[in-house]
PDB file of C-alpha atoms in Angstrom:
ATOM      1  CA  ASP A   1       0.000   0.000   0.000  1.00 49.00           C
ATOM      2  CA  GLY A   2       2.866   2.411  -0.550  1.00 58.00           C
ATOM      3  CA  GLY A   3       3.028   5.169  -3.103  1.00 93.00           C
ATOM      4  CA  ILE A   4       0.466   7.595  -1.774  1.00 96.00           C
ATOM      5  CA  THR A   5      -0.257   8.048   1.908  1.00 96.00           C
ATOM      6  CA  GLN A   6      -2.756  10.002   3.932  1.00 96.00           C
ATOM      7  CA  SER A   7      -2.775  10.760   7.599  1.00 92.00           C
ATOM      8  CA  PRO A   8      -4.407  10.414   9.954  1.00 92.00           C
ATOM      9  CA  LYS A   9      -6.829   7.591   9.142  1.00 93.00           C
ATOM     10  CA  TYR A  10      -9.464   8.975  11.526  1.00 95.00           C
ATOM     11  CA  LEU A  11      -9.819  12.578  12.621  1.00 94.00           C
ATOM     12  CA  PHE A  12     -12.252  14.131  15.065  1.00 94.00           C
ATOM     13  CA  ARG A  13     -12.801  17.849  15.409  1.00 91.00           C
ATOM     14  CA  LYS A  14     -15.196  20.232  17.059  1.00 91.00           C
ATOM     15  CA  GLU A  15     -17.365  22.440  14.912  1.00 91.00           C
ATOM     16  CA  GLY A  16     -15.733  25.786  14.178  1.00 90.00           C
ATOM     17  CA  GLN A  17     -12.182  24.442  14.049  1.00 91.00           C
ATOM     18  CA  ASN A  18     -10.039  24.265  10.937  1.00 94.00           C
ATOM     19  CA  VAL A  19      -8.359  20.943  10.270  1.00 94.00           C
ATOM     20  CA  THR A  20      -5.626  19.934   7.830  1.00 96.00           C
ATOM     21  CA  LEU A  21      -5.462  16.547   6.130  1.00 97.00           C
ATOM     22  CA  SER A  22      -2.124  15.288   4.907  1.00 97.00           C
ATOM     23  CA  CYS A  23      -1.395  13.700   1.515  1.00 97.00           C
ATOM     24  CA  GLU A  24       2.064  12.567   0.395  1.00 97.00           C
ATOM     25  CA  GLN A  25       3.137  10.630  -2.698  1.00 97.00           C
ATOM     26  CA  ASN A  26       6.442   9.158  -3.806  1.00 96.00           C
ATOM     27  CA  LEU A  27       5.298   8.196  -7.298  1.00 94.00           C
ATOM     28  CA  ASN A  28       6.844  11.291  -8.892  1.00 92.00           C
ATOM     29  CA  HIS A  29       3.401  12.267 -10.158  1.00 91.00           C
ATOM     30  CA  ASP A  30       2.819  15.831 -11.267  1.00 90.00           C
ATOM     31  CA  ALA A  31      -0.949  15.916 -10.724  1.00 90.00           C
ATOM     32  CA  MET A  32      -2.677  15.539  -7.362  1.00 94.00           C
ATOM     33  CA  TYR A  33      -6.334  15.637  -6.412  1.00 95.00           C
ATOM     34  CA  TRP A  34      -8.635  15.783  -3.417  1.00 97.00           C
ATOM     35  CA  TYR A  35     -12.023  14.069  -3.451  1.00 96.00           C
ATOM     36  CA  ARG A  36     -14.822  13.893  -0.970  1.00 96.00           C
ATOM     37  CA  GLN A  37     -16.887  10.711  -0.616  1.00 94.00           C
ATOM     38  CA  ASP A  38     -20.300  10.600   1.035  1.00 91.00           C
ATOM     39  CA  PRO A  39     -22.532   7.518   1.415  1.00 82.00           C
ATOM     40  CA  GLY A  40     -24.486   6.770  -1.751  1.00 75.00           C
ATOM     41  CA  GLN A  41     -22.555   9.302  -3.784  1.00 79.00           C
ATOM     42  CA  GLY A  42     -19.626   9.046  -6.081  1.00 84.00           C
ATOM     43  CA  LEU A  43     -16.354  10.808  -5.558  1.00 92.00           C
ATOM     44  CA  ARG A  44     -16.617  14.569  -5.891  1.00 93.00           C
ATOM     45  CA  LEU A  45     -13.591  16.663  -6.784  1.00 92.00           C
ATOM     46  CA  ILE A  46     -12.603  19.373  -4.308  1.00 95.00           C
ATOM     47  CA  TYR A  47      -9.284  20.702  -5.652  1.00 95.00           C
ATOM     48  CA  TYR A  48      -6.584  19.587  -8.040  1.00 91.00           C
ATOM     49  CA  SER A  49      -3.047  20.591  -8.839  1.00 92.00           C
ATOM     50  CA  GLN A  50      -0.925  19.941 -11.903  1.00 87.00           C
ATOM     51  CA  ILE A  51       2.274  21.576 -10.760  1.00 89.00           C
ATOM     52  CA  VAL A  52       3.944  22.984  -7.681  1.00 93.00           C
ATOM     53  CA  ASN A  53       2.529  26.321  -6.525  1.00 94.00           C
ATOM     54  CA  ASP A  54      -0.521  25.980  -8.752  1.00 92.00           C
ATOM     55  CA  PHE A  55      -3.965  24.507  -8.068  1.00 92.00           C
ATOM     56  CA  GLN A  56      -7.537  24.845  -9.291  1.00 90.00           C
ATOM     57  CA  LYS A  57     -10.966  24.495  -7.755  1.00 91.00           C
ATOM     58  CA  GLY A  58     -12.980  21.397  -8.441  1.00 89.00           C
ATOM     59  CA  ASP A  59     -16.732  20.975  -8.197  1.00 88.00           C
ATOM     60  CA  ILE A  60     -17.117  21.510  -4.447  1.00 94.00           C
ATOM     61  CA  ALA A  61     -14.251  23.795  -3.350  1.00 96.00           C
ATOM     62  CA  GLU A  62     -16.255  26.052  -1.023  1.00 96.00           C
ATOM     63  CA  GLY A  63     -15.031  25.779   2.556  1.00 96.00           C
ATOM     64  CA  TYR A  64     -11.754  24.093   1.595  1.00 97.00           C
ATOM     65  CA  SER A  65      -8.244  25.302   0.864  1.00 97.00           C
ATOM     66  CA  VAL A  66      -5.071  23.625  -0.401  1.00 98.00           C
ATOM     67  CA  SER A  67      -1.402  24.303  -0.986  1.00 97.00           C
ATOM     68  CA  ARG A  68       1.204  22.699  -3.246  1.00 97.00           C
ATOM     69  CA  GLU A  69       4.610  23.807  -2.017  1.00 97.00           C
ATOM     70  CA  LYS A  70       6.275  20.509  -2.862  1.00 96.00           C
ATOM     71  CA  LYS A  71       5.633  18.031  -5.673  1.00 96.00           C
ATOM     72  CA  GLU A  72       5.172  15.231  -3.160  1.00 97.00           C
ATOM     73  CA  SER A  73       2.692  16.962  -0.876  1.00 98.00           C
ATOM     74  CA  PHE A  74      -0.835  18.329  -1.292  1.00 98.00           C
ATOM     75  CA  PRO A  75      -2.448  19.089   2.091  1.00 98.00           C
ATOM     76  CA  LEU A  76      -6.130  19.931   2.342  1.00 97.00           C
ATOM     77  CA  THR A  77      -7.538  22.285   4.982  1.00 97.00           C
ATOM     78  CA  VAL A  78     -11.173  21.922   5.907  1.00 96.00           C
ATOM     79  CA  THR A  79     -12.205  25.303   7.221  1.00 94.00           C
ATOM     80  CA  SER A  80     -15.015  26.258   9.560  1.00 89.00           C
ATOM     81  CA  ALA A  81     -16.827  27.649   6.515  1.00 89.00           C
ATOM     82  CA  GLN A  82     -17.496  24.118   5.230  1.00 89.00           C
ATOM     83  CA  LYS A  83     -21.075  23.446   6.298  1.00 89.00           C
ATOM     84  CA  ASN A  84     -21.021  19.646   6.237  1.00 91.00           C
ATOM     85  CA  PRO A  85     -17.400  18.596   6.735  1.00 94.00           C
ATOM     86  CA  THR A  86     -18.016  15.090   8.058  1.00 95.00           C
ATOM     87  CA  ALA A  87     -17.009  12.760   5.225  1.00 95.00           C
ATOM     88  CA  PHE A  88     -14.384  10.390   3.869  1.00 95.00           C
ATOM     89  CA  TYR A  89     -11.607  12.318   2.097  1.00 97.00           C
ATOM     90  CA  LEU A  90      -9.507  10.717  -0.607  1.00 97.00           C
ATOM     91  CA  CYS A  91      -6.322  12.037  -2.124  1.00 97.00           C
ATOM     92  CA  ALA A  92      -5.137  10.831  -5.528  1.00 95.00           C
ATOM     93  CA  SER A  93      -2.278  11.410  -7.922  1.00 94.00           C
ATOM     94  CA  SER A  94      -1.517  10.781 -11.572  1.00 90.00           C
ATOM     95  CA  THR A  95       0.916  11.585 -14.304  1.00 85.00           C
ATOM     96  CA  LEU A  96      -0.028  14.300 -16.762  1.00 74.00           C
ATOM     97  CA  LEU A  97      -2.145  13.363 -19.764  1.00 67.00           C
ATOM     98  CA  ARG A  98       0.727  13.771 -22.202  1.00 65.00           C
ATOM     99  CA  ASP A  99       2.201  10.595 -20.695  1.00 66.00           C
ATOM    100  CA  ARG A 100      -0.942   8.737 -21.868  1.00 70.00           C
ATOM    101  CA  ASN A 101      -1.313   6.946 -18.567  1.00 71.00           C
ATOM    102  CA  TYR A 102      -4.598   8.212 -17.219  1.00 81.00           C
ATOM    103  CA  GLU A 103      -4.859   6.103 -14.075  1.00 87.00           C
ATOM    104  CA  GLN A 104      -5.374   7.936 -10.810  1.00 91.00           C
ATOM    105  CA  TYR A 105      -3.844   6.294  -7.751  1.00 93.00           C
ATOM    106  CA  PHE A 106      -5.689   6.790  -4.503  1.00 95.00           C
ATOM    107  CA  GLY A 107      -4.495   7.105  -0.949  1.00 96.00           C
ATOM    108  CA  PRO A 108      -6.131   5.115   1.884  1.00 94.00           C
ATOM    109  CA  GLY A 109      -8.358   8.039   2.874  1.00 95.00           C
ATOM    110  CA  THR A 110      -9.051  10.062   6.015  1.00 96.00           C
ATOM    111  CA  ARG A 111     -12.398   9.793   7.751  1.00 95.00           C
ATOM    112  CA  LEU A 112     -13.206  13.185   9.281  1.00 95.00           C
ATOM    113  CA  THR A 113     -15.911  13.547  11.884  1.00 95.00           C
ATOM    114  CA  VAL A 114     -16.932  17.004  13.056  1.00 93.00           C
ATOM    115  CA  THR A 115     -19.261  17.335  16.012  1.00 91.00           C
TER     116      THR A 115
ATOM    117  CA  GLY B   1     -19.773  19.587 -17.818  1.00 73.00           C
ATOM    118  CA  GLU B   2     -19.689  15.822 -17.833  1.00 80.00           C
ATOM    119  CA  ASN B   3     -22.375  13.867 -16.004  1.00 88.00           C
ATOM    120  CA  VAL B   4     -22.131  10.134 -15.317  1.00 94.00           C
ATOM    121  CA  GLU B   5     -25.119   8.072 -14.252  1.00 95.00           C
ATOM    122  CA  GLN B   6     -24.582   4.584 -12.811  1.00 96.00           C
ATOM    123  CA  HIS B   7     -27.105   1.776 -12.283  1.00 97.00           C
ATOM    124  CA  PRO B   8     -28.059  -0.140 -10.288  1.00 97.00           C
ATOM    125  CA  SER B   9     -27.153   1.403  -6.944  1.00 95.00           C
ATOM    126  CA  THR B  10     -27.201  -2.043  -5.305  1.00 97.00           C
ATOM    127  CA  LEU B  11     -26.797  -5.482  -6.839  1.00 98.00           C
ATOM    128  CA  SER B  12     -27.103  -8.803  -5.092  1.00 98.00           C
ATOM    129  CA  VAL B  13     -26.091 -12.066  -6.803  1.00 98.00           C
ATOM    130  CA  GLN B  14     -25.352 -15.659  -5.905  1.00 98.00           C
ATOM    131  CA  GLU B  15     -21.816 -16.917  -6.106  1.00 98.00           C
ATOM    132  CA  GLY B  16     -21.089 -18.100  -9.633  1.00 97.00           C
ATOM    133  CA  ASP B  17     -23.638 -15.809 -11.265  1.00 97.00           C
ATOM    134  CA  SER B  18     -22.738 -12.895 -13.515  1.00 98.00           C
ATOM    135  CA  ALA B  19     -23.061  -9.242 -12.529  1.00 98.00           C
ATOM    136  CA  VAL B  20     -23.534  -6.286 -14.857  1.00 98.00           C
ATOM    137  CA  ILE B  21     -23.237  -2.611 -13.940  1.00 98.00           C
ATOM    138  CA  LYS B  22     -24.131   0.096 -16.438  1.00 98.00           C
ATOM    139  CA  CYS B  23     -23.088   3.722 -16.824  1.00 98.00           C
ATOM    140  CA  THR B  24     -24.087   6.492 -19.176  1.00 97.00           C
ATOM    141  CA  TYR B  25     -22.164   9.687 -19.811  1.00 95.00           C
ATOM    142  CA  SER B  26     -23.173  13.013 -21.285  1.00 92.00           C
ATOM    143  CA  ASP B  27     -20.043  14.466 -22.891  1.00 87.00           C
ATOM    144  CA  SER B  28     -19.405  12.867 -26.273  1.00 87.00           C
ATOM    145  CA  ALA B  29     -15.793  14.125 -26.086  1.00 85.00           C
ATOM    146  CA  SER B  30     -14.996  11.782 -23.189  1.00 88.00           C
ATOM    147  CA  ASN B  31     -12.547   9.150 -24.327  1.00 87.00           C
ATOM    148  CA  TYR B  32     -11.351   7.242 -21.276  1.00 90.00           C
ATOM    149  CA  PHE B  33     -13.577   5.129 -19.031  1.00 95.00           C
ATOM    150  CA  PRO B  34     -12.123   3.452 -15.929  1.00 95.00           C
ATOM    151  CA  TRP B  35     -13.792   1.221 -13.384  1.00 97.00           C
ATOM    152  CA  TYR B  36     -12.720   1.324  -9.748  1.00 97.00           C
ATOM    153  CA  LYS B  37     -13.395  -1.196  -6.996  1.00 97.00           C
ATOM    154  CA  GLN B  38     -13.555  -0.022  -3.405  1.00 95.00           C
ATOM    155  CA  GLU B  39     -13.704  -2.516  -0.577  1.00 94.00           C
ATOM    156  CA  LEU B  40     -15.169  -1.412   2.729  1.00 88.00           C
ATOM    157  CA  GLY B  41     -12.978   1.212   4.379  1.00 85.00           C
ATOM    158  CA  LYS B  42     -10.298   0.992   1.706  1.00 89.00           C
ATOM    159  CA  ARG B  43      -9.091   3.053  -1.210  1.00 92.00           C
ATOM    160  CA  PRO B  44     -10.584   2.778  -4.724  1.00 94.00           C
ATOM    161  CA  GLN B  45      -8.437   0.693  -7.022  1.00 94.00           C
ATOM    162  CA  LEU B  46      -8.526   0.541 -10.796  1.00 95.00           C
ATOM    163  CA  ILE B  47      -9.734  -2.845 -12.015  1.00 97.00           C
ATOM    164  CA  ILE B  48     -10.163  -2.222 -15.737  1.00 96.00           C
ATOM    165  CA  ASP B  49     -10.388   0.666 -18.156  1.00 94.00           C
ATOM    166  CA  ILE B  50     -11.253   1.248 -21.780  1.00 93.00           C
ATOM    167  CA  ARG B  51     -10.461   3.942 -24.293  1.00 89.00           C
ATOM    168  CA  SER B  52     -12.868   5.215 -26.889  1.00 84.00           C
ATOM    169  CA  ASN B  53     -11.092   3.561 -29.796  1.00 85.00           C
ATOM    170  CA  VAL B  54     -11.966   0.126 -28.376  1.00 84.00           C
ATOM    171  CA  GLY B  55     -15.394  -1.496 -28.041  1.00 91.00           C
ATOM    172  CA  GLU B  56     -14.593  -4.209 -25.528  1.00 95.00           C
ATOM    173  CA  LYS B  57     -11.810  -5.210 -23.187  1.00 94.00           C
ATOM    174  CA  LYS B  58     -11.434  -8.333 -21.050  1.00 96.00           C
ATOM    175  CA  ASP B  59      -9.249  -9.257 -18.122  1.00 94.00           C
ATOM    176  CA  GLN B  60      -9.967 -12.746 -16.793  1.00 96.00           C
ATOM    177  CA  ARG B  61     -13.443 -12.620 -15.229  1.00 97.00           C
ATOM    178  CA  ILE B  62     -13.905  -8.913 -15.831  1.00 98.00           C
ATOM    179  CA  ALA B  63     -14.917  -7.210 -19.069  1.00 98.00           C
ATOM    180  CA  VAL B  64     -15.948  -3.722 -20.058  1.00 98.00           C
ATOM    181  CA  THR B  65     -17.965  -2.778 -23.149  1.00 97.00           C
ATOM    182  CA  LEU B  66     -18.331   0.667 -24.636  1.00 96.00           C
ATOM    183  CA  ASN B  67     -21.023   1.998 -26.969  1.00 95.00           C
ATOM    184  CA  LYS B  68     -19.886   5.454 -28.069  1.00 93.00           C
ATOM    185  CA  THR B  69     -22.998   6.130 -30.118  1.00 93.00           C
ATOM    186  CA  ALA B  70     -25.296   5.532 -27.174  1.00 94.00           C
ATOM    187  CA  LYS B  71     -22.763   6.987 -24.715  1.00 95.00           C
ATOM    188  CA  HIS B  72     -22.863   4.112 -22.329  1.00 95.00           C
ATOM    189  CA  PHE B  73     -20.419   1.555 -20.991  1.00 97.00           C
ATOM    190  CA  SER B  74     -20.826  -1.494 -18.819  1.00 98.00           C
ATOM    191  CA  LEU B  75     -18.846  -3.672 -16.440  1.00 98.00           C
ATOM    192  CA  HIS B  76     -19.369  -7.422 -16.632  1.00 98.00           C
ATOM    193  CA  ILE B  77     -18.157  -9.784 -13.927  1.00 98.00           C
ATOM    194  CA  THR B  78     -18.539 -13.495 -14.602  1.00 97.00           C
ATOM    195  CA  GLU B  79     -18.371 -16.381 -12.131  1.00 98.00           C
ATOM    196  CA  THR B  80     -18.703 -14.005  -9.212  1.00 98.00           C
ATOM    197  CA  GLN B  81     -17.007 -14.820  -5.929  1.00 97.00           C
ATOM    198  CA  PRO B  82     -17.644 -13.473  -2.408  1.00 96.00           C
ATOM    199  CA  GLU B  83     -14.432 -11.445  -2.635  1.00 96.00           C
ATOM    200  CA  ASP B  84     -15.978  -9.508  -5.526  1.00 97.00           C
ATOM    201  CA  SER B  85     -18.292  -7.893  -2.953  1.00 97.00           C
ATOM    202  CA  ALA B  86     -17.443  -4.184  -2.914  1.00 97.00           C
ATOM    203  CA  VAL B  87     -18.535  -0.806  -4.233  1.00 96.00           C
ATOM    204  CA  TYR B  88     -17.825  -0.298  -7.914  1.00 97.00           C
ATOM    205  CA  PHE B  89     -17.472   3.117  -9.501  1.00 97.00           C
ATOM    206  CA  CYS B  90     -17.426   4.007 -13.164  1.00 97.00           C
ATOM    207  CA  ALA B  91     -15.886   7.236 -14.397  1.00 95.00           C
ATOM    208  CA  ALA B  92     -15.360   9.214 -17.579  1.00 93.00           C
ATOM    209  CA  LEU B  93     -12.566  11.524 -18.648  1.00 88.00           C
ATOM    210  CA  PHE B  94     -11.779  13.732 -21.593  1.00 75.00           C
ATOM    211  CA  ALA B  95      -8.099  13.205 -22.310  1.00 64.00           C
ATOM    212  CA  GLY B  96      -7.768  15.580 -25.209  1.00 58.00           C
ATOM    213  CA  GLY B  97      -5.244  17.977 -23.776  1.00 53.00           C
ATOM    214  CA  THR B  98      -1.705  17.558 -22.566  1.00 48.00           C
ATOM    215  CA  SER B  99      -2.154  18.237 -18.893  1.00 49.00           C
ATOM    216  CA  TYR B 100      -5.000  17.581 -16.525  1.00 58.00           C
ATOM    217  CA  GLY B 101      -8.061  15.515 -17.314  1.00 69.00           C
ATOM    218  CA  LYS B 102     -10.976  15.654 -14.926  1.00 77.00           C
ATOM    219  CA  LEU B 103     -12.471  12.305 -13.937  1.00 87.00           C
ATOM    220  CA  THR B 104     -16.226  12.405 -13.355  1.00 90.00           C
ATOM    221  CA  PHE B 105     -17.487   9.490 -11.254  1.00 93.00           C
ATOM    222  CA  GLY B 106     -20.777   7.665 -11.169  1.00 94.00           C
ATOM    223  CA  GLN B 107     -22.632   7.279  -7.881  1.00 94.00           C
ATOM    224  CA  GLY B 108     -21.375   3.762  -7.230  1.00 95.00           C
ATOM    225  CA  THR B 109     -22.889   0.261  -7.114  1.00 97.00           C
ATOM    226  CA  ILE B 110     -22.797  -1.867  -3.993  1.00 96.00           C
ATOM    227  CA  LEU B 111     -22.262  -5.442  -5.187  1.00 98.00           C
ATOM    228  CA  THR B 112     -22.949  -8.268  -2.761  1.00 98.00           C
ATOM    229  CA  VAL B 113     -22.069 -11.831  -3.733  1.00 98.00           C
ATOM    230  CA  HIS B 114     -23.752 -14.429  -1.536  1.00 96.00           C
ATOM    231  CA  PRO B 115     -21.936 -17.746  -0.992  1.00 94.00           C
TER     232      PRO B 115
END
């Protein structure tokens, strides 16, 4: 299960607190992604990044922020502005499309519970 | 944007039977269609994929078919086994550029294989 890691596996926070989820990859992938997974729904894209110091909003970016200071790392901050933060968060990485390998590799996920 | 619909949401079969999961997509420019398997509490993992220049692809007990005209693709699992029990996600991507391609996921199908 190496390649892309997320920590912690479970995270509990009180409402109103910001929390940062870690994502690290050693696959030398340029692109990294954050998804949110809720029961009965598919994976929804929060943010993505193709290159260091650059990132773009996905479909549900409100209440989240990211940074990409290193190629290997793409942390996600869930802010107090996110109205329903309790969910399973998945990080993924891939090569760029020009390499013609379109597979996204997922981390093990972080289950965040906010009460 | 792309929209992917997946059916059924739950599927229950007896061991040894076949299982079929269907997806439709809206963007005719999409040209890459992966299927991911996610076991309970674990990360999604790619099990098979197909590109738009191919109509069918097989890998042992798993096959995927693609109908570009109708904009739908299906996952076929033959001789199902209890370890096939998981959530299956389809996805679609337009890989026409040289950088990032956004994967749009279906809602998922919970497959249960009864011994």
